[in-house]
PDB file of C-alpha atoms in Angstrom:
ATOM      1  CA  UNK A   1      -0.540  83.770  68.491  1.00  0.00           C
ATOM      2  CA  UNK A   2      -2.714  86.622  69.802  1.00  0.00           C
ATOM      3  CA  UNK A   3      -5.903  85.095  68.347  1.00  0.00           C
ATOM      4  CA  UNK A   4      -8.307  84.170  71.176  1.00  0.00           C
ATOM      5  CA  UNK A   5      -8.633  80.363  71.443  1.00  0.00           C
ATOM      6  CA  UNK A   6     -11.780  78.937  69.902  1.00  0.00           C
ATOM      7  CA  UNK A   7     -14.105  77.246  72.382  1.00  0.00           C
ATOM      8  CA  UNK A   8     -14.174  73.534  71.511  1.00  0.00           C
ATOM      9  CA  UNK A   9     -16.692  70.954  72.755  1.00  0.00           C
ATOM     10  CA  UNK A  10     -14.219  68.969  74.843  1.00  0.00           C
ATOM     11  CA  UNK A  11     -12.879  69.007  78.379  1.00  0.00           C
ATOM     12  CA  UNK A  12      -9.653  67.275  77.397  1.00  0.00           C
ATOM     13  CA  UNK A  13      -6.493  69.181  78.249  1.00  0.00           C
ATOM     14  CA  UNK A  14      -4.270  68.306  75.259  1.00  0.00           C
ATOM     15  CA  UNK A  15      -5.704  68.891  71.794  1.00  0.00           C
ATOM     16  CA  UNK A  16      -4.154  67.535  68.622  1.00  0.00           C
ATOM     17  CA  UNK A  17      -5.285  69.114  65.365  1.00  0.00           C
ATOM     18  CA  UNK A  18      -5.707  67.863  61.805  1.00  0.00           C
ATOM     19  CA  UNK A  19      -6.679  70.368  59.097  1.00  0.00           C
ATOM     20  CA  UNK A  20      -7.535  69.136  55.611  1.00  0.00           C
ATOM     21  CA  UNK A  21      -9.821  66.885  53.671  1.00  0.00           C
ATOM     22  CA  UNK A  22     -10.399  63.509  55.318  1.00  0.00           C
ATOM     23  CA  UNK A  23      -9.067  61.722  52.250  1.00  0.00           C
ATOM     24  CA  UNK A  24      -6.295  59.178  51.643  1.00  0.00           C
ATOM     25  CA  UNK A  25      -3.929  61.724  50.037  1.00  0.00           C
ATOM     26  CA  UNK A  26      -3.941  63.673  53.290  1.00  0.00           C
ATOM     27  CA  UNK A  27      -2.965  60.572  55.275  1.00  0.00           C
ATOM     28  CA  UNK A  28      -6.086  60.893  57.373  1.00  0.00           C
ATOM     29  CA  UNK A  29      -6.341  57.116  57.780  1.00  0.00           C
ATOM     30  CA  UNK A  30      -2.772  56.987  59.120  1.00  0.00           C
ATOM     31  CA  UNK A  31      -3.539  59.588  61.779  1.00  0.00           C
ATOM     32  CA  UNK A  32      -6.747  57.881  62.911  1.00  0.00           C
ATOM     33  CA  UNK A  33      -4.985  54.532  63.220  1.00  0.00           C
ATOM     34  CA  UNK A  34      -1.999  55.991  65.083  1.00  0.00           C
ATOM     35  CA  UNK A  35      -4.232  57.966  67.439  1.00  0.00           C
ATOM     36  CA  UNK A  36      -6.419  54.978  68.284  1.00  0.00           C
ATOM     37  CA  UNK A  37      -3.385  52.753  68.649  1.00  0.00           C
ATOM     38  CA  UNK A  38      -1.639  55.022  71.144  1.00  0.00           C
ATOM     39  CA  UNK A  39      -4.402  56.491  73.314  1.00  0.00           C
ATOM     40  CA  UNK A  40      -7.556  55.512  75.211  1.00  0.00           C
ATOM     41  CA  UNK A  41     -10.758  57.363  76.058  1.00  0.00           C
ATOM     42  CA  UNK A  42      -9.606  57.871  79.643  1.00  0.00           C
ATOM     43  CA  UNK A  43      -6.516  59.861  78.681  1.00  0.00           C
ATOM     44  CA  UNK A  44      -6.607  63.635  78.780  1.00  0.00           C
ATOM     45  CA  UNK A  45      -6.266  64.097  75.028  1.00  0.00           C
ATOM     46  CA  UNK A  46      -8.530  64.855  72.076  1.00  0.00           C
ATOM     47  CA  UNK A  47      -8.044  64.861  68.311  1.00  0.00           C
ATOM     48  CA  UNK A  48      -9.693  67.853  66.647  1.00  0.00           C
ATOM     49  CA  UNK A  49     -10.460  67.224  62.980  1.00  0.00           C
ATOM     50  CA  UNK A  50     -11.124  70.297  60.839  1.00  0.00           C
ATOM     51  CA  UNK A  51     -12.433  68.717  57.662  1.00  0.00           C
ATOM     52  CA  UNK A  52     -12.552  70.880  54.526  1.00  0.00           C
ATOM     53  CA  UNK A  53     -14.214  70.632  51.135  1.00  0.00           C
ATOM     54  CA  UNK A  54     -16.896  68.196  52.305  1.00  0.00           C
ATOM     55  CA  UNK A  55     -19.460  69.772  49.982  1.00  0.00           C
ATOM     56  CA  UNK A  56     -17.096  70.615  47.128  1.00  0.00           C
ATOM     57  CA  UNK A  57     -13.625  69.439  46.073  1.00  0.00           C
ATOM     58  CA  UNK A  58     -13.263  66.740  48.770  1.00  0.00           C
ATOM     59  CA  UNK A  59     -16.836  65.490  48.848  1.00  0.00           C
ATOM     60  CA  UNK A  60     -15.761  62.212  47.278  1.00  0.00           C
ATOM     61  CA  UNK A  61     -13.053  59.806  48.352  1.00  0.00           C
ATOM     62  CA  UNK A  62     -13.304  60.470  52.071  1.00  0.00           C
ATOM     63  CA  UNK A  63     -11.932  58.035  54.646  1.00  0.00           C
ATOM     64  CA  UNK A  64     -15.402  58.006  56.140  1.00  0.00           C
ATOM     65  CA  UNK A  65     -15.347  54.434  57.408  1.00  0.00           C
ATOM     66  CA  UNK A  66     -12.286  54.929  59.602  1.00  0.00           C
ATOM     67  CA  UNK A  67     -13.672  58.200  60.929  1.00  0.00           C
ATOM     68  CA  UNK A  68     -17.134  56.838  61.632  1.00  0.00           C
ATOM     69  CA  UNK A  69     -15.758  53.741  63.335  1.00  0.00           C
ATOM     70  CA  UNK A  70     -13.705  55.922  65.646  1.00  0.00           C
ATOM     71  CA  UNK A  71     -16.628  58.235  66.386  1.00  0.00           C
ATOM     72  CA  UNK A  72     -18.930  55.285  67.128  1.00  0.00           C
ATOM     73  CA  UNK A  73     -16.487  53.412  69.371  1.00  0.00           C
ATOM     74  CA  UNK A  74     -17.089  54.331  73.058  1.00  0.00           C
ATOM     75  CA  UNK A  75     -13.586  53.057  73.923  1.00  0.00           C
ATOM     76  CA  UNK A  76     -11.802  55.142  71.292  1.00  0.00           C
ATOM     77  CA  UNK A  77      -9.930  58.276  72.367  1.00  0.00           C
ATOM     78  CA  UNK A  78     -11.978  61.429  72.006  1.00  0.00           C
ATOM     79  CA  UNK A  79     -12.475  63.044  68.599  1.00  0.00           C
ATOM     80  CA  UNK A  80     -13.951  66.481  67.916  1.00  0.00           C
ATOM     81  CA  UNK A  81     -15.148  66.703  64.316  1.00  0.00           C
ATOM     82  CA  UNK A  82     -15.670  70.075  62.600  1.00  0.00           C
ATOM     83  CA  UNK A  83     -16.701  70.569  58.981  1.00  0.00           C
ATOM     84  CA  UNK A  84     -18.177  74.084  58.944  1.00  0.00           C
ATOM     85  CA  UNK A  85     -16.569  76.802  56.847  1.00  0.00           C
ATOM     86  CA  UNK A  86     -14.230  78.998  58.907  1.00  0.00           C
ATOM     87  CA  UNK A  87     -13.186  82.589  58.369  1.00  0.00           C
ATOM     88  CA  UNK A  88      -9.487  83.412  58.592  1.00  0.00           C
ATOM     89  CA  UNK A  89     -10.038  84.730  62.113  1.00  0.00           C
ATOM     90  CA  UNK A  90     -11.850  81.597  63.265  1.00  0.00           C
ATOM     91  CA  UNK A  91      -9.166  79.396  61.755  1.00  0.00           C
ATOM     92  CA  UNK A  92      -6.479  81.304  63.681  1.00  0.00           C
ATOM     93  CA  UNK A  93      -8.519  80.834  66.867  1.00  0.00           C
ATOM     94  CA  UNK A  94      -8.756  77.110  66.110  1.00  0.00           C
ATOM     95  CA  UNK A  95      -4.977  76.893  65.880  1.00  0.00           C
ATOM     96  CA  UNK A  96      -4.423  78.725  69.160  1.00  0.00           C
ATOM     97  CA  UNK A  97      -6.982  76.465  70.864  1.00  0.00           C
ATOM     98  CA  UNK A  98      -4.891  73.397  70.003  1.00  0.00           C
ATOM     99  CA  UNK A  99      -1.418  72.271  71.007  1.00  0.00           C
ATOM    100  CA  UNK A 100       0.022  70.241  68.098  1.00  0.00           C
ATOM    101  CA  UNK A 101      -0.839  70.196  64.394  1.00  0.00           C
ATOM    102  CA  UNK A 102      -0.436  66.791  62.753  1.00  0.00           C
ATOM    103  CA  UNK A 103      -0.006  66.685  58.964  1.00  0.00           C
ATOM    104  CA  UNK A 104       0.541  63.078  57.804  1.00  0.00           C
ATOM    105  CA  UNK A 105      -0.056  63.998  54.156  1.00  0.00           C
ATOM    106  CA  UNK A 106       1.034  61.587  51.436  1.00  0.00           C
ATOM    107  CA  UNK A 107       1.094  64.402  48.901  1.00  0.00           C
ATOM    108  CA  UNK A 108       0.701  68.174  49.093  1.00  0.00           C
ATOM    109  CA  UNK A 109       1.410  71.211  46.971  1.00  0.00           C
ATOM    110  CA  UNK A 110       2.446  73.737  49.604  1.00  0.00           C
ATOM    111  CA  UNK A 111       1.200  72.871  53.105  1.00  0.00           C
ATOM    112  CA  UNK A 112      -0.547  76.111  54.030  1.00  0.00           C
ATOM    113  CA  UNK A 113      -2.172  74.765  57.244  1.00  0.00           C
ATOM    114  CA  UNK A 114       1.290  73.830  58.507  1.00  0.00           C
ATOM    115  CA  UNK A 115       2.605  77.382  58.112  1.00  0.00           C
ATOM    116  CA  UNK A 116      -0.616  78.858  59.487  1.00  0.00           C
ATOM    117  CA  UNK A 117      -0.358  76.731  62.624  1.00  0.00           C
ATOM    118  CA  UNK A 118       3.332  77.551  63.052  1.00  0.00           C
ATOM    119  CA  UNK A 119       2.589  81.262  62.636  1.00  0.00           C
ATOM    120  CA  UNK A 120       0.148  80.879  65.520  1.00  0.00           C
ATOM    121  CA  UNK A 121       2.864  79.340  67.684  1.00  0.00           C
ATOM    122  CA  UNK A 122       1.684  75.745  67.384  1.00  0.00           C
ATOM    123  CA  UNK A 123       4.220  72.868  67.118  1.00  0.00           C
ATOM    124  CA  UNK A 124       3.828  70.576  64.107  1.00  0.00           C
ATOM    125  CA  UNK A 125       4.343  66.889  63.338  1.00  0.00           C
ATOM    126  CA  UNK A 126       4.847  66.278  59.614  1.00  0.00           C
ATOM    127  CA  UNK A 127       5.203  63.559  57.031  1.00  0.00           C
ATOM    128  CA  UNK A 128       8.437  63.460  55.051  1.00  0.00           C
ATOM    129  CA  UNK A 129       7.285  64.917  51.737  1.00  0.00           C
ATOM    130  CA  UNK A 130       8.844  67.674  49.640  1.00  0.00           C
ATOM    131  CA  UNK A 131       6.850  70.716  50.859  1.00  0.00           C
ATOM    132  CA  UNK A 132       7.298  69.647  54.483  1.00  0.00           C
ATOM    133  CA  UNK A 133      11.025  69.189  53.981  1.00  0.00           C
ATOM    134  CA  UNK A 134      11.171  72.728  52.582  1.00  0.00           C
ATOM    135  CA  UNK A 135       9.762  73.970  55.893  1.00  0.00           C
ATOM    136  CA  UNK A 136      11.613  71.634  58.260  1.00  0.00           C
ATOM    137  CA  UNK A 137      15.055  72.246  56.753  1.00  0.00           C
ATOM    138  CA  UNK A 138      15.144  75.585  58.569  1.00  0.00           C
ATOM    139  CA  UNK A 139      14.965  73.996  62.029  1.00  0.00           C
ATOM    140  CA  UNK A 140      15.816  70.725  63.761  1.00  0.00           C
ATOM    141  CA  UNK A 141      12.770  70.844  66.032  1.00  0.00           C
ATOM    142  CA  UNK A 142      10.206  69.660  63.450  1.00  0.00           C
ATOM    143  CA  UNK A 143       9.820  65.864  63.275  1.00  0.00           C
ATOM    144  CA  UNK A 144       9.490  64.356  59.795  1.00  0.00           C
ATOM    145  CA  UNK A 145       8.100  60.835  59.507  1.00  0.00           C
ATOM    146  CA  UNK A 146       7.767  58.537  56.531  1.00  0.00           C
ATOM    147  CA  UNK A 147       4.323  58.492  54.979  1.00  0.00           C
ATOM    148  CA  UNK A 148       2.196  55.573  56.209  1.00  0.00           C
ATOM    149  CA  UNK A 149       4.390  55.162  59.306  1.00  0.00           C
ATOM    150  CA  UNK A 150       1.574  54.520  61.770  1.00  0.00           C
ATOM    151  CA  UNK A 151       3.919  53.390  64.553  1.00  0.00           C
ATOM    152  CA  UNK A 152       6.125  56.439  64.041  1.00  0.00           C
ATOM    153  CA  UNK A 153       3.232  58.869  64.220  1.00  0.00           C
ATOM    154  CA  UNK A 154       1.896  57.099  67.316  1.00  0.00           C
ATOM    155  CA  UNK A 155       5.317  57.367  68.954  1.00  0.00           C
ATOM    156  CA  UNK A 156       5.665  61.079  68.178  1.00  0.00           C
ATOM    157  CA  UNK A 157       2.140  61.833  69.372  1.00  0.00           C
ATOM    158  CA  UNK A 158       3.036  60.164  72.673  1.00  0.00           C
ATOM    159  CA  UNK A 159       6.225  62.236  72.853  1.00  0.00           C
ATOM    160  CA  UNK A 160       4.284  65.464  72.446  1.00  0.00           C
ATOM    161  CA  UNK A 161       1.851  64.271  75.103  1.00  0.00           C
ATOM    162  CA  UNK A 162       4.737  63.657  77.502  1.00  0.00           C
ATOM    163  CA  UNK A 163       6.015  67.227  77.111  1.00  0.00           C
ATOM    164  CA  UNK A 164       5.148  69.847  79.670  1.00  0.00           C
ATOM    165  CA  UNK A 165       3.043  72.808  78.487  1.00  0.00           C
ATOM    166  CA  UNK A 166       6.114  75.053  78.726  1.00  0.00           C
ATOM    167  CA  UNK A 167       8.119  72.662  76.536  1.00  0.00           C
ATOM    168  CA  UNK A 168       5.405  72.651  73.875  1.00  0.00           C
ATOM    169  CA  UNK A 169       5.176  76.442  74.038  1.00  0.00           C
ATOM    170  CA  UNK A 170       8.945  76.696  73.539  1.00  0.00           C
ATOM    171  CA  UNK A 171       8.728  74.559  70.387  1.00  0.00           C
ATOM    172  CA  UNK A 172       5.760  76.626  69.223  1.00  0.00           C
ATOM    173  CA  UNK A 173       7.792  79.803  69.687  1.00  0.00           C
ATOM    174  CA  UNK A 174      10.529  78.348  67.493  1.00  0.00           C
ATOM    175  CA  UNK A 175       7.907  77.509  64.869  1.00  0.00           C
ATOM    176  CA  UNK A 176       6.642  81.082  64.919  1.00  0.00           C
ATOM    177  CA  UNK A 177      10.179  82.458  64.563  1.00  0.00           C
ATOM    178  CA  UNK A 178      10.880  80.122  61.640  1.00  0.00           C
ATOM    179  CA  UNK A 179       7.834  81.381  59.753  1.00  0.00           C
ATOM    180  CA  UNK A 180       8.756  84.996  60.435  1.00  0.00           C
ATOM    181  CA  UNK A 181      12.337  84.419  59.265  1.00  0.00           C
ATOM    182  CA  UNK A 182      11.696  82.374  56.128  1.00  0.00           C
ATOM    183  CA  UNK A 183       8.019  82.486  55.104  1.00  0.00           C
ATOM    184  CA  UNK A 184       6.830  86.011  55.794  1.00  0.00           C
ATOM    185  CA  UNK A 185       5.155  87.805  52.904  1.00  0.00           C
ATOM    186  CA  UNK A 186       8.189  90.032  52.328  1.00  0.00           C
ATOM    187  CA  UNK A 187      10.624  87.110  52.369  1.00  0.00           C
ATOM    188  CA  UNK A 188       8.470  85.038  50.035  1.00  0.00           C
ATOM    189  CA  UNK A 189       8.102  87.994  47.665  1.00  0.00           C
ATOM    190  CA  UNK A 190      11.864  88.547  47.630  1.00  0.00           C
ATOM    191  CA  UNK A 191      12.490  84.862  46.978  1.00  0.00           C
ATOM    192  CA  UNK A 192      10.067  84.687  44.087  1.00  0.00           C
ATOM    193  CA  UNK A 193      11.454  87.916  42.629  1.00  0.00           C
ATOM    194  CA  UNK A 194      14.971  86.472  42.740  1.00  0.00           C
ATOM    195  CA  UNK A 195      13.829  83.279  41.005  1.00  0.00           C
ATOM    196  CA  UNK A 196      11.963  85.321  38.379  1.00  0.00           C
ATOM    197  CA  UNK A 197      15.056  87.368  37.554  1.00  0.00           C
ATOM    198  CA  UNK A 198      17.246  84.259  37.441  1.00  0.00           C
ATOM    199  CA  UNK A 199      14.849  82.457  35.089  1.00  0.00           C
ATOM    200  CA  UNK A 200      14.220  85.499  32.890  1.00  0.00           C
ATOM    201  CA  UNK A 201      17.973  86.063  32.630  1.00  0.00           C
ATOM    202  CA  UNK A 202      18.540  82.481  31.553  1.00  0.00           C
ATOM    203  CA  UNK A 203      15.816  82.795  28.921  1.00  0.00           C
ATOM    204  CA  UNK A 204      17.368  86.025  27.620  1.00  0.00           C
ATOM    205  CA  UNK A 205      20.770  84.339  27.316  1.00  0.00           C
ATOM    206  CA  UNK A 206      19.235  81.436  25.434  1.00  0.00           C
ATOM    207  CA  UNK A 207      17.597  83.683  22.837  1.00  0.00           C
TER     208      UNK A 207
END
């Protein structure tokens, strides 16, 4: 949370953030539709899209049409699109420059951007998939929505918008504490060590 906020090319007060490849598996199309459905250009809100892998692993299969339509529409709510490679420090500054991370993923292995954002004190809005449930089970302040639930995501985005800055900061503080309590390097190492010993012991008994 101490990372200095990254300067973003927008004057909008509230900044939503999406980090990931703009591909169907990441639910990017769901977020764009929900965002355009709920907000207008006049509102004091912007969606910051940090696209990744545009020249490598995600260069194919992008939801480019939905993105381009939104960027070209003068009535659409504001979108800030970023696809440059970021260092770890710049990525932390991106998180602290924004106010809510939205992860509408249809499928994901671990959900690293979610934990990174939470570690930076940023509230999160997540789809109800296994890795997100693993995170959210430790606190009742993380909303989980069904994948493809455009109306649900739109509703939750509006709820975050209606919060005061102090309310969002309070949720962000809880997110930070959750990561420190359950997903710190030492805790993760201890958890994996425990699993390793349990599995190795079961193998030894079976031999």
